[in-house]
mmCIF file of C-alpha atoms and ligand atoms in Angstrom:
data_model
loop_
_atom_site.group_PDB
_atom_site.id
_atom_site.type_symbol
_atom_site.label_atom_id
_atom_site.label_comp_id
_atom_site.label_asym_id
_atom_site.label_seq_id
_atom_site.Cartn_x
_atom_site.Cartn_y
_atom_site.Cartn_z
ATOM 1 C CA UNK A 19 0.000 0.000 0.000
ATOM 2 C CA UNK A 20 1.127 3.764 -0.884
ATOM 3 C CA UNK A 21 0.542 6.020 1.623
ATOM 4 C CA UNK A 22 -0.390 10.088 0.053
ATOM 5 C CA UNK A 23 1.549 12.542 2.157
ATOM 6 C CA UNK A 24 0.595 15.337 0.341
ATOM 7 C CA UNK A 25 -2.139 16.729 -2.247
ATOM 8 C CA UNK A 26 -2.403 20.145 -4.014
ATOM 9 C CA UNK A 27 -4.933 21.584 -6.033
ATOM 10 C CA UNK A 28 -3.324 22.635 -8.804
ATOM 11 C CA UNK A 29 -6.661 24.188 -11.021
ATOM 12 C CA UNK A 30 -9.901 22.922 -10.968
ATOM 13 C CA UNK A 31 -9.439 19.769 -12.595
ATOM 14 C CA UNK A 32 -5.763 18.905 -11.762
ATOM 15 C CA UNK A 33 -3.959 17.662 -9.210
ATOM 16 C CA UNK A 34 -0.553 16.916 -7.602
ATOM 17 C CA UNK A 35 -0.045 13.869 -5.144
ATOM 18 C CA UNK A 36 2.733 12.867 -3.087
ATOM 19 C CA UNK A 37 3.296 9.447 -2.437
ATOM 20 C CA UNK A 38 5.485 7.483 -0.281
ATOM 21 C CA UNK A 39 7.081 4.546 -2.796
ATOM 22 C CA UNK A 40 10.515 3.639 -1.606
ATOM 23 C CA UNK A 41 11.418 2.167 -4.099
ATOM 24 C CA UNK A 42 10.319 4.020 -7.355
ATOM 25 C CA UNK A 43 12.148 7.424 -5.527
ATOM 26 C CA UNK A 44 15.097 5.893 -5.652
ATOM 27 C CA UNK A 45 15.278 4.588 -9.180
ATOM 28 C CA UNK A 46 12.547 6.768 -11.274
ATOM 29 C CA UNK A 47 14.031 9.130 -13.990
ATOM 30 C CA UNK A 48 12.508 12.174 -15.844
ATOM 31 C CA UNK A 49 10.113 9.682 -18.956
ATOM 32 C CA UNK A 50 9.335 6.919 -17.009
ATOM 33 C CA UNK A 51 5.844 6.550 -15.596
ATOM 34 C CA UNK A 52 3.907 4.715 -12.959
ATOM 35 C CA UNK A 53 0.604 2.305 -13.393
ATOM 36 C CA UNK A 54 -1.727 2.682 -10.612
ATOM 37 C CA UNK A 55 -4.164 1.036 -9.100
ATOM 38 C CA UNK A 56 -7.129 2.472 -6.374
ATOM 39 C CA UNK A 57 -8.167 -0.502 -5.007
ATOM 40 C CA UNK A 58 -8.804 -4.502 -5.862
ATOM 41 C CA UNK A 59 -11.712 -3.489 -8.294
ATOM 42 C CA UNK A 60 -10.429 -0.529 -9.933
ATOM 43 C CA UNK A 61 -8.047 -0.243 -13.182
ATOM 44 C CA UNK A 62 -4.885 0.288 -13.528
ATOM 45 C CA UNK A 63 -4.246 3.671 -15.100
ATOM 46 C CA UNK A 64 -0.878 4.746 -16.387
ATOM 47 C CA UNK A 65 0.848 8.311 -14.748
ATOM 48 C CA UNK A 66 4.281 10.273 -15.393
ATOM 49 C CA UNK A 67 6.690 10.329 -12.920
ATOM 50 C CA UNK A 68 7.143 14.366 -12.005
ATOM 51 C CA UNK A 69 9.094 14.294 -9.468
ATOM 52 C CA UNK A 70 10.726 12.388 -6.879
ATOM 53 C CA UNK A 71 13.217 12.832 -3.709
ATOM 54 C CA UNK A 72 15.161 9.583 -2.705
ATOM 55 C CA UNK A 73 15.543 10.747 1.003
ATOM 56 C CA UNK A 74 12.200 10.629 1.980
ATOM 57 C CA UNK A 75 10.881 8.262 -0.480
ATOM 58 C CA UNK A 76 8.488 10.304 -2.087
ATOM 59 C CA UNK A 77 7.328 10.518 -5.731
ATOM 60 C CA UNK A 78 5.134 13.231 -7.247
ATOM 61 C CA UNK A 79 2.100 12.487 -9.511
ATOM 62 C CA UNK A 80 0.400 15.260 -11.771
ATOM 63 C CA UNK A 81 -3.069 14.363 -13.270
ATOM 64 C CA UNK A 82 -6.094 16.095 -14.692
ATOM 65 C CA UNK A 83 -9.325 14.369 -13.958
ATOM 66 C CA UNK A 84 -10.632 13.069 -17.462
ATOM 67 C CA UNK A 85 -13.015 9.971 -16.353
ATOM 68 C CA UNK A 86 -14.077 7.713 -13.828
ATOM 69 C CA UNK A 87 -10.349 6.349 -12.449
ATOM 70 C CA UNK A 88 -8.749 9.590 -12.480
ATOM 71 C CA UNK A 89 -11.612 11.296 -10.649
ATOM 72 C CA UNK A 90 -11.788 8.910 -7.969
ATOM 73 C CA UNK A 91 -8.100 9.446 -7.663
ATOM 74 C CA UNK A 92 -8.627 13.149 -7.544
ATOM 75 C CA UNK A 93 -11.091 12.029 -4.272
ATOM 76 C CA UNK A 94 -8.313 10.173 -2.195
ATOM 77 C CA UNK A 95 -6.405 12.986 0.129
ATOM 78 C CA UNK A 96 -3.711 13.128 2.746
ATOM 79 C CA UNK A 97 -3.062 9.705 4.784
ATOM 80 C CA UNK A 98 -5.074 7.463 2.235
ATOM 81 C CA UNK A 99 -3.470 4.718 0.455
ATOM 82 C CA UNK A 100 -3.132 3.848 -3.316
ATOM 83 C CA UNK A 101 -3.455 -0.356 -3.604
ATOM 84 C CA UNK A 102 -0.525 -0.570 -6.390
ATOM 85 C CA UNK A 103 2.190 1.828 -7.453
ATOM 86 C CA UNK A 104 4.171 -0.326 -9.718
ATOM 87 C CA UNK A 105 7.205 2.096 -10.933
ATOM 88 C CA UNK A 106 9.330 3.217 -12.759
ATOM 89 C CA UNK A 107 8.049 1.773 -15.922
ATOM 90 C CA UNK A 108 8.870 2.521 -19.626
ATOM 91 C CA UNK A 109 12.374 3.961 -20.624
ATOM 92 C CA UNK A 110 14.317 7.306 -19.192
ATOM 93 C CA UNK A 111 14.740 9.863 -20.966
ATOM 94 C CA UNK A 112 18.187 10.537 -22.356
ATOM 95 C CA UNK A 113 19.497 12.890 -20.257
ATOM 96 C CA UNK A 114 23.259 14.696 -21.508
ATOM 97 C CA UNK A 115 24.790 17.935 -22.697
ATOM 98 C CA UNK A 116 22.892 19.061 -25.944
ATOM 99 C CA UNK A 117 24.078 22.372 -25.668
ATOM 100 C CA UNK A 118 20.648 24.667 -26.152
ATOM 101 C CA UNK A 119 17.113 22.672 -25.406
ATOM 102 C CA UNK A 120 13.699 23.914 -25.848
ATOM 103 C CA UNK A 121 11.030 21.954 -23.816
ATOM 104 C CA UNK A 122 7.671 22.456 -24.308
ATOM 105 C CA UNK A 123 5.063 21.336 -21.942
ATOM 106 C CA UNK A 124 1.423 21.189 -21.790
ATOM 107 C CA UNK A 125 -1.674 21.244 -19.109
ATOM 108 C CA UNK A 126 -1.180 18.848 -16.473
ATOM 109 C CA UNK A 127 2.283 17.385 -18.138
ATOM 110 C CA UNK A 128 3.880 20.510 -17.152
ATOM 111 C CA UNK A 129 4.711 19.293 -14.088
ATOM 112 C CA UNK A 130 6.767 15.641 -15.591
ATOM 113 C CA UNK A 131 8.648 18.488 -17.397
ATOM 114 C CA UNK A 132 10.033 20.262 -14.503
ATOM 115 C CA UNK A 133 11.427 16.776 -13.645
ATOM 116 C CA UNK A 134 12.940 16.753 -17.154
ATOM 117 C CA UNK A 135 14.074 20.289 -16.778
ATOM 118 C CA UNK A 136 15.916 19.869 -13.468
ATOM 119 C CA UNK A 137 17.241 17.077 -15.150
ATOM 120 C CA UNK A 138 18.883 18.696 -18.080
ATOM 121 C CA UNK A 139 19.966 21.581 -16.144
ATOM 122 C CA UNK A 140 22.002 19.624 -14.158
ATOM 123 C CA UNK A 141 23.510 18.704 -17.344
ATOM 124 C CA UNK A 142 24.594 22.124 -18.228
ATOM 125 C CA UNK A 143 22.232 22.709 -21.019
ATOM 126 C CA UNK A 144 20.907 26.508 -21.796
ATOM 127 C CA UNK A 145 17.468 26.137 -21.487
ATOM 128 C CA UNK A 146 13.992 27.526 -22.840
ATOM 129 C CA UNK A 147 10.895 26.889 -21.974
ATOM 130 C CA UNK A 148 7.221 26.972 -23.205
ATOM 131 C CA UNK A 149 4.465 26.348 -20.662
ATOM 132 C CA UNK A 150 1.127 25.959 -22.436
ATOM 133 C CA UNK A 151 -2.689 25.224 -21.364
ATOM 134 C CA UNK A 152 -6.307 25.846 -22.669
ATOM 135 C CA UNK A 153 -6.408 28.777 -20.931
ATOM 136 C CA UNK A 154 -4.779 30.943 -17.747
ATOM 137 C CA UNK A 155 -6.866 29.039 -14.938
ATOM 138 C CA UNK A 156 -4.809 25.836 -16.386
ATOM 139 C CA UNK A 157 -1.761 26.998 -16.526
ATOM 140 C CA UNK A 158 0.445 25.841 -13.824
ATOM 141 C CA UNK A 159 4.037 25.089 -12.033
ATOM 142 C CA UNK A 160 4.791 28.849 -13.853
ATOM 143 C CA UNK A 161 7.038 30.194 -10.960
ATOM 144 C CA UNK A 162 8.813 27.054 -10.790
ATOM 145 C CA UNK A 163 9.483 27.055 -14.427
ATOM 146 C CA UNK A 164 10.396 30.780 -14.471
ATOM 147 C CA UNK A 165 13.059 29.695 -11.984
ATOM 148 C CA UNK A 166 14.428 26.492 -13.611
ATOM 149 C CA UNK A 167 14.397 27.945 -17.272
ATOM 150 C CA UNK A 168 17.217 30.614 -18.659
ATOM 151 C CA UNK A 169 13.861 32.010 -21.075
ATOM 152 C CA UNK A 170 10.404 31.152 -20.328
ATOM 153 C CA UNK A 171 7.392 31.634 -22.906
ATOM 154 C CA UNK A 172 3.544 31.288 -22.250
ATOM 155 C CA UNK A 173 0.882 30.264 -24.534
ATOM 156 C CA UNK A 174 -2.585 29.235 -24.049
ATOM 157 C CA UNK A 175 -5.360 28.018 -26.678
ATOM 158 C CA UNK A 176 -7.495 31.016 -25.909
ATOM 159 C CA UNK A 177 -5.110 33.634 -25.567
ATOM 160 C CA UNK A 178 -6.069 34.593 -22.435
ATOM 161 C CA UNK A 179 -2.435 34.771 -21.386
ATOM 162 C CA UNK A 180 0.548 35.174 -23.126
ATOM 163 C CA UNK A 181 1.015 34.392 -26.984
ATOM 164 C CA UNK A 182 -2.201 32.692 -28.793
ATOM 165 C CA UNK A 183 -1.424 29.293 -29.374
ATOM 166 C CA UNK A 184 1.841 27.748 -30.628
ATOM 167 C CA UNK A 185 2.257 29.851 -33.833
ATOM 168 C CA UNK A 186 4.770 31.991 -32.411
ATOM 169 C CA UNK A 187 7.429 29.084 -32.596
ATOM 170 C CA UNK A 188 7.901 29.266 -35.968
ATOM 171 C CA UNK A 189 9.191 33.200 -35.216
ATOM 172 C CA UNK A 190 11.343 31.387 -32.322
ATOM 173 C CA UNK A 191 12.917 28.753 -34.504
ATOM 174 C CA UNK A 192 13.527 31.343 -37.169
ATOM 175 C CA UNK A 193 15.216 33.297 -34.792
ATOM 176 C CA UNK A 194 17.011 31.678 -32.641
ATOM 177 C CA UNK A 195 19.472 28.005 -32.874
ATOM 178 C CA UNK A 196 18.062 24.978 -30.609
ATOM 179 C CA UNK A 197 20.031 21.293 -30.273
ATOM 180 C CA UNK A 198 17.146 19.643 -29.244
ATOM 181 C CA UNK A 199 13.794 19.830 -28.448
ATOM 182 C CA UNK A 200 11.551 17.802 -25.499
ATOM 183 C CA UNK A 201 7.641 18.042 -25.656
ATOM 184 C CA UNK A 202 5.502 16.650 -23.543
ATOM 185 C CA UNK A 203 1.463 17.374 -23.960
ATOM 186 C CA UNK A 204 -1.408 16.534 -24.933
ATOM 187 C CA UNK A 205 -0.723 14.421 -28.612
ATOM 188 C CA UNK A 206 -2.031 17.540 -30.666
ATOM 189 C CA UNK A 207 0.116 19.896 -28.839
ATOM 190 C CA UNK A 208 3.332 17.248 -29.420
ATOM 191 C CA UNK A 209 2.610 16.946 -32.928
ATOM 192 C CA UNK A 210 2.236 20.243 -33.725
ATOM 193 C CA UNK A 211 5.712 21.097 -32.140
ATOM 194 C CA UNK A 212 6.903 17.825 -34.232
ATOM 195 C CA UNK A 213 5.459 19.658 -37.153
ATOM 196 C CA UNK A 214 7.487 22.701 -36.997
ATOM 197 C CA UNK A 215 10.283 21.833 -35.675
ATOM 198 C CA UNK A 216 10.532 19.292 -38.922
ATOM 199 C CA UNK A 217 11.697 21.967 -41.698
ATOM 200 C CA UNK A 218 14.609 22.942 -39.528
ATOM 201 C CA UNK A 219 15.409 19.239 -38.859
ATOM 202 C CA UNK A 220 15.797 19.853 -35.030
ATOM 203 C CA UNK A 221 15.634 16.663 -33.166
ATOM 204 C CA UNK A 222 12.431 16.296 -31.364
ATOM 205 C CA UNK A 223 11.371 14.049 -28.541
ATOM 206 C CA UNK A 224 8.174 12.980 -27.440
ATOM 207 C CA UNK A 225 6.420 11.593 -25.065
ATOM 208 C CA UNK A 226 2.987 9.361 -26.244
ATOM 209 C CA UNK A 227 0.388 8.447 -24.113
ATOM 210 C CA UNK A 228 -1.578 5.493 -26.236
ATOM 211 C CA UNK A 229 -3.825 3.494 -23.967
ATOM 212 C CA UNK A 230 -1.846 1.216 -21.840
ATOM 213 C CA UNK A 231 -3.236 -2.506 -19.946
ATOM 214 C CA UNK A 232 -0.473 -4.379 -19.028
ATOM 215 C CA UNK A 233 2.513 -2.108 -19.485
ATOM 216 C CA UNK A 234 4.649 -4.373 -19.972
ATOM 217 C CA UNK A 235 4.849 -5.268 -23.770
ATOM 218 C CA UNK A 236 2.642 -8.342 -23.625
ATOM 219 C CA UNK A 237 -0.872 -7.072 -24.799
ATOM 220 C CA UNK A 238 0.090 -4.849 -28.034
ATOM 221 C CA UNK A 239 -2.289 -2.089 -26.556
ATOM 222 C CA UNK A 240 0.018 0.638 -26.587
ATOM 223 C CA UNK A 241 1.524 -0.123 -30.460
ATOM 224 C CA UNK A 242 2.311 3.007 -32.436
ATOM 225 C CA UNK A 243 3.604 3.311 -35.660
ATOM 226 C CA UNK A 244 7.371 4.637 -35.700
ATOM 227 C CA UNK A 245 9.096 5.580 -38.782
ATOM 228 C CA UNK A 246 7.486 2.850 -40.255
ATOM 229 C CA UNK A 247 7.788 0.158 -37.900
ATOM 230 C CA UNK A 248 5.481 -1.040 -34.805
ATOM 231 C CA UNK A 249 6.727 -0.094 -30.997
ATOM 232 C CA UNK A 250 5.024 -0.907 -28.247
ATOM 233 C CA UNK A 251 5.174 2.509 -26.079
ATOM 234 C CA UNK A 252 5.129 1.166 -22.863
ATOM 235 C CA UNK A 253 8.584 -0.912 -23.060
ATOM 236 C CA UNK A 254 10.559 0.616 -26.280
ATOM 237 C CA UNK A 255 8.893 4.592 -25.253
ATOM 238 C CA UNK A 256 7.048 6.650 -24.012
ATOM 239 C CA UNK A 257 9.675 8.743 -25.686
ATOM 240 C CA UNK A 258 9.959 8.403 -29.417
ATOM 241 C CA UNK A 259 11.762 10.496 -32.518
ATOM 242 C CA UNK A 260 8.341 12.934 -33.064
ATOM 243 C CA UNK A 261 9.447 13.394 -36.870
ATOM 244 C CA UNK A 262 8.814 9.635 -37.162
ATOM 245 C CA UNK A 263 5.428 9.049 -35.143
ATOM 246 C CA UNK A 264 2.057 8.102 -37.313
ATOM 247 C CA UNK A 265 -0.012 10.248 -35.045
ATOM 248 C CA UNK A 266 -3.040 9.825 -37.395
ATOM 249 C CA UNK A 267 -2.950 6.045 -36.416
ATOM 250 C CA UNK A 268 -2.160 6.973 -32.870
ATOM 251 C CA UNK A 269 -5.204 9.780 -32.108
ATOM 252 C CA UNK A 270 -7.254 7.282 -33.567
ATOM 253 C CA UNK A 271 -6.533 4.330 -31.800
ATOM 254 C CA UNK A 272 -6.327 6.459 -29.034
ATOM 255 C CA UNK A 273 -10.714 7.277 -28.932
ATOM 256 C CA UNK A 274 -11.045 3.440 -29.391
ATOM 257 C CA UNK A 275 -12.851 2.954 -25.666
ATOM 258 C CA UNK A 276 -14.822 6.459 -26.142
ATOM 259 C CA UNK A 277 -18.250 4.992 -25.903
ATOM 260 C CA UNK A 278 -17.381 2.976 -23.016
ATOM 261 C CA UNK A 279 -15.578 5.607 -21.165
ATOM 262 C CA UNK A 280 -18.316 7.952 -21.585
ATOM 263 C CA UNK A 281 -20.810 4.973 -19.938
ATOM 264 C CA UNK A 282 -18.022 4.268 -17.041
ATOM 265 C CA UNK A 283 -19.071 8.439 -16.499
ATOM 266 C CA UNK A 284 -22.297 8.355 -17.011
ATOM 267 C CA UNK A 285 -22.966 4.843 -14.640
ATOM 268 C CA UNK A 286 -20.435 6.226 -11.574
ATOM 269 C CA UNK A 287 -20.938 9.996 -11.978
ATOM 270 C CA UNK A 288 -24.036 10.718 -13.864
ATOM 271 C CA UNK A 289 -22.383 12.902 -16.081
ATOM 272 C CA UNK A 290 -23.101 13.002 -19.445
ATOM 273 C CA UNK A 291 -19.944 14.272 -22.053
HETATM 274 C C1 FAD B 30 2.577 6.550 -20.278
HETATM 275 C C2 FAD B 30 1.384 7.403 -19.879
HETATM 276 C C3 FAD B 30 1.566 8.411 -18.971
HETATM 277 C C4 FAD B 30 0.487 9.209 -18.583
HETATM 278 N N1 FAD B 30 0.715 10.219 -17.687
HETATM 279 C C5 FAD B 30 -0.308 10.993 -17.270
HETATM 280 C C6 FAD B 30 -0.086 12.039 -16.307
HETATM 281 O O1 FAD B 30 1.032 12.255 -15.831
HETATM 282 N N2 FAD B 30 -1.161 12.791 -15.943
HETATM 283 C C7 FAD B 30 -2.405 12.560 -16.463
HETATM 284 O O2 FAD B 30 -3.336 13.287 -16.086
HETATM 285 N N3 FAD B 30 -2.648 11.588 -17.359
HETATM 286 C C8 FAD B 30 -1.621 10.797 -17.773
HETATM 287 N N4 FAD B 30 -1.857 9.784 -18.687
HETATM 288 C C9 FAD B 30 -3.230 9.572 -19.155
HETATM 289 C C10 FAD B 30 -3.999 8.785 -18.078
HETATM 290 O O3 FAD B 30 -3.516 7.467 -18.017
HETATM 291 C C11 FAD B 30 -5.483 8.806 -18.419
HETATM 292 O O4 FAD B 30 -5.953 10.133 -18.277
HETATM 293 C C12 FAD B 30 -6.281 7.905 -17.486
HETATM 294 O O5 FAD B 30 -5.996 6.554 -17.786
HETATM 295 C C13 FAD B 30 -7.759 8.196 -17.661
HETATM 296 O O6 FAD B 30 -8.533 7.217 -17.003
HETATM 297 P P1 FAD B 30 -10.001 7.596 -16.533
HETATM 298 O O7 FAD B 30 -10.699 6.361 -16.087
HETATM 299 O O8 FAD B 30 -9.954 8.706 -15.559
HETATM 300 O O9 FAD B 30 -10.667 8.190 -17.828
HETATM 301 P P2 FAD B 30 -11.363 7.437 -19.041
HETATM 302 O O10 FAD B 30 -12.720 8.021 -19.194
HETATM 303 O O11 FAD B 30 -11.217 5.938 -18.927
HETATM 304 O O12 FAD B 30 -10.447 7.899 -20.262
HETATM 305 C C14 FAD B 30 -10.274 9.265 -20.620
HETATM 306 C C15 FAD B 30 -9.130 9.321 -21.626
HETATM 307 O O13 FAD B 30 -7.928 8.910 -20.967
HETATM 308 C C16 FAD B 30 -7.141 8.062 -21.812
HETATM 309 N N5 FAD B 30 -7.017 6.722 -21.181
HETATM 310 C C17 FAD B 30 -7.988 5.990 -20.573
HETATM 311 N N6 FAD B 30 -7.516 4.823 -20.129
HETATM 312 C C18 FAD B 30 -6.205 4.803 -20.444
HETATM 313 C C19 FAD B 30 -5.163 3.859 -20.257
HETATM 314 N N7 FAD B 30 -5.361 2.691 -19.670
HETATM 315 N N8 FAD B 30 -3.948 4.173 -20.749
HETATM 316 C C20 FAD B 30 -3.716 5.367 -21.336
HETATM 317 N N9 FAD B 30 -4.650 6.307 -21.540
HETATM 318 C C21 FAD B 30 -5.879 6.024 -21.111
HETATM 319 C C22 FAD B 30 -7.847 7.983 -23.132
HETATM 320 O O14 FAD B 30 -7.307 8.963 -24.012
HETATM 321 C C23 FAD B 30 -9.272 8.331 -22.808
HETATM 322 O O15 FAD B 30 -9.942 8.872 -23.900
HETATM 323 C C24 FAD B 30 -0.804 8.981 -19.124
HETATM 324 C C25 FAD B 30 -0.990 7.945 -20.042
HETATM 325 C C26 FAD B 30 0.103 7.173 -20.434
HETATM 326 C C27 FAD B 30 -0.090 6.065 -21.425
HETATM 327 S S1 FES B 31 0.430 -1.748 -22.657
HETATM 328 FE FE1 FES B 31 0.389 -3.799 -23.328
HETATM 329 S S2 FES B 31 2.013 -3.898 -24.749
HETATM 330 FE FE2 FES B 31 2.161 -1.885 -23.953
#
């Protein structure tokens, strides 16, 4: 059992957890993720790692509540436990000296970016940052980026703070020379930045988020097309070259369980999408 230790409210609909797991503190990197699981008749839902510290044995957890298991997540607080926190799982990120990296995070994955930003700091690269989110109520983690970033940018879908969408990149890349760039978002945020960052050949990581069961390369769930070939995201990702990604293939297959995800609301919450 997991114990919480702490929970913030990040916006409305997200959240941050702390959670004692030992074992995942000490060996979780910045790309890896955890599958959770409530209680002996929930499901196990796949989470980024964003954060941990070793000496107290804590790992972070960032989520946005989307349906039925991540809203009864959202419900648990301070001194209840979490049945299964199997972690770290999937690959690290590769973590060296690129020189200059722009990271661009979205919504709720903001917060695994910090842990990737840290991360790459350490490493001496220059870094710039773009936080994005639908709008200013979701933007979060901005003070924390602000510190951990050498230029920080804003965007949000609405425009309600900072630049309109993501168009202004294509200004940024004209203007300026990057090494690499790290997005992590929602999968029409990620390929977009895979989009533009293309023409300039920059080499772009990203991090997909297909729908997961067993996580562990067994059920084919989680297959994505990569430059032609078929990975299975939870053991040879979540990070993949973003030039190379099918994401037609991949948005679809991931609205396959719509219809029963909307019933799994509708039967526990009465709410009706
Ligand atoms: C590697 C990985 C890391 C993730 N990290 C985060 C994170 O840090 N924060 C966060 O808020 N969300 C994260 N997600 C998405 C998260 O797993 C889903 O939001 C969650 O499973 C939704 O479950 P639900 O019952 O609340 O909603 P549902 O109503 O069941 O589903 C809502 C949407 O969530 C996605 N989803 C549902 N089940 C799964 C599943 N088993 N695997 C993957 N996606 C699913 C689908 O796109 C679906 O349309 C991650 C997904 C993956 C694969
Ligand atoms: S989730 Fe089953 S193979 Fe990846």
């Amino acid at each position: 059992m997991y114990r919480i230790v702490e929970k913030i409210k990040l916006t409305p609909t997200d959240k941050m957890l702390v959670i004692e797991a030992p074992e995942a503190a000490r060996k979780a990197k910045p790309g890896q993720f955890a599958v959770l699981r409530i209680s002996e008749k929930g499901e196990r839902i796949p989470i980024t790692i964003a954060g941990v510290d070793p000496d107290k044995g804590t790992v972070v957890i960032v989520f946005a509540e989307v349906g039925k298991t991540s809203k009864d997540l959202g419900k648990l607080g301070v001194g209840d436990y979490i049945l299964n926190f199997a972690a770290p799982l999937g690959n690290p990120l590769n973590i060296k000296n690129y020189g200059t990296v722009l990271c661009v995070g979205g919504g709720v994955f903001v917060g695994a970016l910090l842990f990737l930003i840290k991360a790459l700091r350490q490493a001496g690269n220059e870094i710039v940052t773009i936080i994005g989110a639908r709008n200013s109520e979701h933007l979060i983690f901005l003070d924390d980026a602000e510190k951990l970033s050498d230029e920080l940018y804003i965007s949000t879908d609405d425009g309600s703070r900072g630049y309109k969408g993501l168009e202004f990149l294509k200004e940024l890349l004209n203007k300026r020379k990057f090494d690499h760039v790290f997005t992590i978002g929602s999968t029409s945020m990620q390929r977009l930045v895979s989009e533009l960052t293309h023409p300039y050949s920059i080499p772009t990581t990203v991090n997909l988020f297909p729908i997961m069961v067993d996580a562990t390369g067994m059920c084919g769930a989680c297959r994505v097309i990569v430059g032609g070939a078929t990975k299975f995201a939870c053991v040879d990702g979540p990070d993949f070259d973003g030039h190379k990604v099918d994401f037609d293939q991949l948005i679809s297959r991931m609205r396959f369980y719509n219809p029963q995800e909307k019933i799994a609301m509708v039967y526990h919450y009465k709410e009706v999408a």
